[in-house]
C-alpha positions in Angstrom: 135.6 87.9 95.8 136.2 90.7 98.3 135.1 94.3 97.8 135.8 97.4 99.8 133.9 100.8 100.2 135.4 102.2 96.8 134.2 99.2 94.7 130.8 99.4 93.0 129.8 95.8 94.1 130.3 96.9 97.8 127.7 99.6 97.3 125.1 97.2 95.6 125.7 94.7 98.4 124.9 97.1 101.1 121.6 98.6 99.7 118.9 97.8 102.1 115.2 97.8 102.0 114.9 100.1 105.0 116.9 103.1 105.8 116.4 102.8 109.5 118.4 99.7 109.8 122.0 100.2 108.7 124.7 97.8 109.8 128.2 99.2 109.1 130.4 97.0 106.9 134.1 97.6 106.3 134.1 94.9 103.5 131.9 92.6 101.6 132.8 89.0 100.6 130.8 87.2 98.0 131.4 83.5 98.4 131.0 80.9 95.8 130.9 77.8 98.0 130.2 76.9 101.5 133.9 76.7 102.1 134.3 80.3 101.3 131.6 81.2 103.9 133.5 78.9 106.5 136.8 80.7 105.7 135.2 84.1 106.1 133.7 83.2 109.5 137.1 81.9 110.6 138.9 85.0 109.4 136.5 87.3 111.0 136.8 85.4 114.4 140.6 85.5 114.2 140.8 89.4 113.8 137.6 89.9 116.1 135.4 91.7 113.8 131.6 91.2 113.5 129.9 89.7 110.5 126.5 89.3 109.1 125.1 87.1 106.4 123.1 89.1 103.9 120.9 88.1 100.9 118.1 90.5 99.9 118.7 93.0 102.6 115.1 93.1 104.0 115.8 92.6 107.7 114.3 95.4 109.8 115.5 94.7 113.3 117.1 97.6 115.1 119.7 95.1 116.4 121.5 95.5 113.2 122.3 99.2 114.0 124.7 97.8 116.7 127.0 96.1 114.0 130.0 98.5 113.3 133.0 98.0 111.1 132.0 94.3 110.3 132.0 91.9 107.3 129.1 91.5 105.0 128.9 87.8 103.8 126.9 88.3 100.6 125.2 85.2 99.7 123.6 86.1 96.6 125.7 83.8 94.4 124.7 80.7 96.4 121.5 80.4 94.4 121.4 77.0 92.7 118.3 74.9 92.9 118.3 71.1 92.1 115.0 69.0 92.2 115.5 65.5 93.8 114.9 62.4 91.5 111.6 61.7 93.4 110.3 65.1 92.9 109.4 65.7 96.5 112.2 68.0 97.6 114.8 70.4 96.1 118.2 71.4 97.4 118.6 75.1 97.2 121.4 77.5 97.9 121.3 79.9 100.8 121.1 82.8 98.5 117.8 81.9 96.6 114.8 84.3 96.8 111.0 83.9 96.4 110.4 84.8 92.8 113.4 82.8 91.6 112.1 79.7 93.5 108.6 80.1 92.3 109.3 80.5 88.7 112.0 77.8 88.7 109.4 75.3 90.3 106.6 76.3 88.1 108.4 75.5 85.0 108.5 71.9 86.4 105.0 71.7 87.4 105.9 72.1 91.2 105.3 74.5 94.1 106.9 75.3 97.5 106.0 77.4 100.4 107.6 81.1 100.0 106.9 84.3 101.6 104.1 86.6 100.3 106.6 89.3 99.1 108.6 87.4 96.5 111.4 89.9 96.7 112.6 88.5 100.0 114.9 85.5 100.5 113.3 82.1 101.2 115.6 81.2 104.2 115.1 84.5 105.9 111.5 84.1 106.6 111.7 80.2 106.9 114.2 80.4 109.7 111.8 82.7 111.7 108.7 80.6 110.9 107.5 81.9 107.7 103.9 82.7 107.1 102.9 82.0 103.4 100.0 81.6 101.0 100.3 77.9 100.8 100.1 77.6 104.6 96.6 76.0 104.6 98.0 73.3 102.5 101.7 72.9 103.6 102.3 74.7 107.0 104.8 77.2 107.8 107.7 77.5 105.6 109.9 76.2 108.4 107.8 73.0 108.6 109.0 72.2 105.0 112.7 72.3 105.8 114.0 68.7 105.4 117.8 69.4 106.3 120.1 72.4 106.5 123.8 72.7 105.7 125.2 75.5 107.8 128.4 77.1 108.9 128.6 77.5 112.7 130.0 80.1 115.1 133.5 78.6 114.9 133.7 78.2 111.1 132.7 74.4 111.0 130.4 73.0 108.0 127.8 70.6 109.4 124.4 69.2 108.5 121.5 69.3 110.7 118.3 67.3 110.2 115.8 65.2 112.4 118.5 62.6 112.5 121.8 64.8 112.4 122.2 67.3 115.3 118.4 67.1 115.9 118.5 69.7 118.8 120.2 72.1 116.5 117.6 71.4 113.8 114.8 72.1 116.2 116.3 75.4 117.1 117.1 76.4 113.6 113.4 76.3 112.6 112.0 79.4 114.3 115.3 80.8 115.9 117.7 79.9 113.1 119.3 83.3 112.8 121.0 82.7 116.1 122.9 79.5 115.2 124.7 79.8 111.9 124.9 80.7 108.2 122.8 78.4 106.0 124.6 77.7 102.8 122.2 75.3 101.3 119.1 73.3 102.3 116.8 70.6 101.2 113.2 71.9 101.0 109.8 70.2 100.4 108.2 70.7 97.0 104.9 69.7 95.7 102.8 69.2 92.6 101.1 72.4 91.6 97.5 71.4 92.1 96.1 75.0 92.1 98.1 76.9 89.4 95.4 79.5 89.1 94.2 81.7 92.2 91.5 84.1 92.6 92.4 87.5 94.0 89.9 90.2 95.2 89.9 93.4 97.1 87.0 95.1 98.8 87.2 98.5 100.0 85.1 99.9 102.9 85.0 103.2 104.9 85.1 103.5 108.6 81.5 103.1 109.0 81.6 99.5 107.8 84.5 98.4 110.0 82.4 96.7 112.7 80.6 94.5 110.3 83.8 93.6 108.2 85.6 92.4 111.2 82.6 90.6 112.5 82.3 88.7 109.3 86.0 88.2 109.0 85.9 86.6 112.5 83.0 84.4 111.3 85.3 82.8 108.8 87.0 81.0 111.6 83.8 79.4 112.8 83.5 76.6 110.2 83.5 72.9 111.0 86.5 72.5 113.2 86.9 76.2 114.0 89.5 76.9 111.3 89.7 79.3 108.4 89.3 77.4 105.2 92.7 76.2 104.0 92.4 77.8 100.4 92.0 81.4 101.7 94.2 84.0 103.2 92.7 87.4 104.3 95.0 90.5 104.3 93.1 93.3 105.7 94.6 96.9 105.9 94.1 100.5 106.9 95.4 102.9 104.3 95.3 106.5 103.7 92.9 107.0 100.9 94.9 108.5 98.2 92.3 108.0 95.4 89.0 109.1 97.0 90.3 112.1 98.7 88.4 111.2 102.1 89.9 112.7 105.1 89.7 109.4 106.8 91.6 106.1 106.0 89.8 103.3 104.3 89.7 99.7 105.0 90.7 97.3 102.3 90.3 93.4 102.5 92.5 91.5 100.2 91.4 87.9 99.5 93.8 85.3 98.1 92.0 82.0 97.2 93.5 78.8 95.8 90.6 77.9 93.6 88.0 78.8 91.0 86.1 82.0 90.7 82.8 80.5 91.7 84.1 78.8 94.7 85.8 82.1 95.9 82.8 84.1 95.4 80.5 81.7 97.1 83.1 81.7 100.2 83.2 85.5 100.5 79.6 86.1 100.0 79.1 87.4 103.5 81.7 90.1 102.8 80.2 90.9 99.4 76.8 91.5 101.3 78.2 94.4 103.1 78.3 96.4 99.8 81.9 97.6 99.6 82.5 100.9 98.2 84.7 99.4 95.5 85.8 96.0 94.5 88.3 94.2 92.3 88.9 90.6 91.3 90.8 88.6 88.8 92.2 85.2 88.3 95.9 85.0 87.9 98.5 82.3 87.7 100.4 81.7 91.0 103.5 82.7 89.2 102.0 86.3 88.8 100.0 86.4 92.0 102.6 88.6 94.0 102.8 91.2 91.0 99.0 91.3 90.7 98.6 92.4 94.5 101.6 94.6 94.7 104.3 92.3 96.5 106.2 91.1 93.6 109.9 91.9 92.8 108.9 95.0 90.7 106.3 96.4 93.1 106.9 99.7 94.9 106.6 97.8 98.3 109.8 95.7 97.3 111.9 98.6 96.0 115.1 99.7 97.9 114.1 103.4 97.4 115.7 104.9 100.7 112.6 104.9 102.8 112.6 103.8 106.5 110.4 101.0 107.7 109.6 99.6 110.9 107.2 96.9 112.0 105.5 96.3 115.4 103.7 92.8 115.5 101.1 91.4 117.9 100.1 87.9 117.6 96.3 87.5 118.1 93.4 84.9 118.3 90.5 86.9 117.4 89.2 90.2 116.3 88.5 92.6 119.2 86.4 95.4 117.4 86.7 97.8 120.3 90.5 97.4 120.2 90.6 97.7 116.4 88.6 101.1 116.8 91.3 102.4 119.1 93.9 101.1 116.4 92.0 102.9 113.6 92.1 106.3 115.5 95.8 105.9 116.2 96.6 105.1 112.5 94.4 107.9 111.4 96.4 110.4 113.7 99.6 109.2 112.6 99.1 109.5 108.9 97.1 112.9 109.3 99.4 114.6 111.7 102.6 113.3 110.4 102.8 113.5 106.5 106.0 111.6 106.4 104.2 108.6 107.3 101.4 108.8 104.7 102.5 105.5 103.0 102.4 103.6 106.3 100.0 100.6 106.6 98.2 98.9 109.5 97.8 95.4 108.6 95.8 92.4 110.0 96.9 89.1 108.4 94.8 86.0 108.8 96.4 82.6 107.6 94.7 79.2 107.7 96.2 77.3 110.6 95.0 73.8 110.1 98.4 72.6 109.0 100.4 74.7 111.6 101.6 73.5 114.9 104.3 75.6 116.1 102.5 78.9 116.9 99.8 79.6 119.2 98.2 82.6 117.7 96.4 82.1 114.4 97.8 85.2 112.8 99.3 88.7 113.4 98.6 92.4 113.4 101.2 95.0 112.9 101.8 98.5 112.1 104.1 98.8 109.0 105.5 102.3 109.4 107.0 103.6 106.1 108.4 107.1 106.6 111.1 109.6 105.4 114.3 108.8 107.2 115.2 110.8 110.3 115.9 110.3 114.0 112.8 112.1 114.9 110.7 110.0 112.7 112.2 106.9 113.9 111.0 108.0 117.5 107.5 108.8 116.0 107.3 105.2 114.5 108.3 103.7 117.9 105.8 105.9 119.7 102.8 104.8 117.6 104.0 101.2 117.2 103.9 100.9 121.0 100.6 102.6 121.3 99.1 100.2 118.7 100.5 97.2 120.4 99.2 98.2 123.8 95.6 99.0 122.2 95.4 95.4 120.6 96.9 93.5 123.6 94.5 92.5 126.2 95.7 93.2 129.8 95.8 89.4 130.5 97.7 88.3 127.4 101.6 88.2 127.0 102.9 89.8 123.9 103.8 87.3 121.2 105.7 89.0 118.4 106.3 87.1 114.9 110.1 86.9 114.7 110.2 88.1 111.0 108.3 91.3 111.8 109.8 92.0 115.4 111.0 95.5 115.9 114.0 94.7 118.0 112.9 95.8 121.4 111.1 92.6 122.3 112.3 90.2 124.8 113.4 86.7 124.0 110.1 85.3 125.5 108.1 87.6 123.3 109.7 86.4 120.1 110.4 82.7 120.8 107.8 81.5 123.5 107.1 82.0 127.2 107.2 78.4 128.0 110.2 77.8 130.6 111.3 74.6 129.0 111.5 76.1 125.5 113.4 79.1 126.8 115.7 76.8 128.7 116.4 74.6 125.8 117.1 77.5 123.4 119.3 79.3 125.6 121.2 76.2 126.3 121.8 75.4 122.7 122.8 78.9 122.2 125.5 78.7 124.7 126.5 75.4 123.3 126.8 76.5 119.6 127.6 80.1 119.9 129.2 80.9 123.1 130.5 84.3 122.1 127.2 85.4 120.6 128.8 86.1 117.2 125.3 85.6 115.6 123.8 88.4 117.6 122.5 90.9 115.0 118.9 89.6 114.2 116.7 89.1 117.3 119.3 87.4 119.4 118.5 84.9 122.2 119.3 86.5 125.5 
């Protein structure tokens, strides 16, 4: 189906999570098959108009603002899921999203690596690496891709895997938005051995910050120097709307794949710091995202017209002095600019034992959430830049997690500084997309 601006489906397909990134579309096509996607790409090429594949509309790179009078290839109807006879993988359509996959597989006693926010697509995060709560057991989302069926820049349908077009398969897992539109993919799935998770939150004031980050850093010092694979820490600065404090508070969220007793034993060093407030509950994994505010019905997932921008920094260890500077910058942002009161400074710490493709263990980023305006766009960029500078040691090059990147980063910052990697990526980009038609989401330059 094809929709124009006066059609209601056109409006629905163009609603975005963030108002700050707004590609301009003249039309929307809703494909039913990969052949429809290929035909749309060939037609767009013939009449020389830009195009972008869209699923849930969560991409936040400013590159998208450069797309004008283009074609929205809306993938939502490519949403099938078929489990393989051996139960070790499933073939999924390019339009599936996190909550859909989690609940479908749970009904069959299975799980897969999906993003922490279940309202987003599966492929969007996976093609850019894909941090996830099962990472300690299964690695990055991209590590779980078995094969991809995609439409290339010239409208050809092909399959890529370790044995078919292997160089392209290598590039797709990390820089995949640059090379094609994935219409279906085979993805590893697993028996659900931990259906119940323990979730806790600990709230501290600024005065406890040094001890909190010291203890968090200590969790990486177990045997082998790696964080326990069962646990993910999500630590945030937020404006304190409940307590009325002038200063932001520090909240440590803990997601633990295991029993209450094991979880409480593991985080005892944090509990010993006497948080101001704490919560805890055991939930089914299917309900985990809703329980912590990242599910499909949660405010953070809503398409409410708010602007959003993220400014990530890859890091290896907590630098308390730098974190103090970041805290002060964040406090200044939310106190002096009320439009930014819902913004969050986040430190995500994932277990990395199963991960081989990223150097930094986790990422820190300002998630700026604000009332839309060009002036506020500039404020977000100003504070995001200052926070990055505070977190980044002078001798360290910036590494920005692709899925959080703002859009002003260099190719090296997003895809790796190694000369061999850059040369290979740029060569493959020239081979598979010489005209740069896939240039609206962190393009390889």
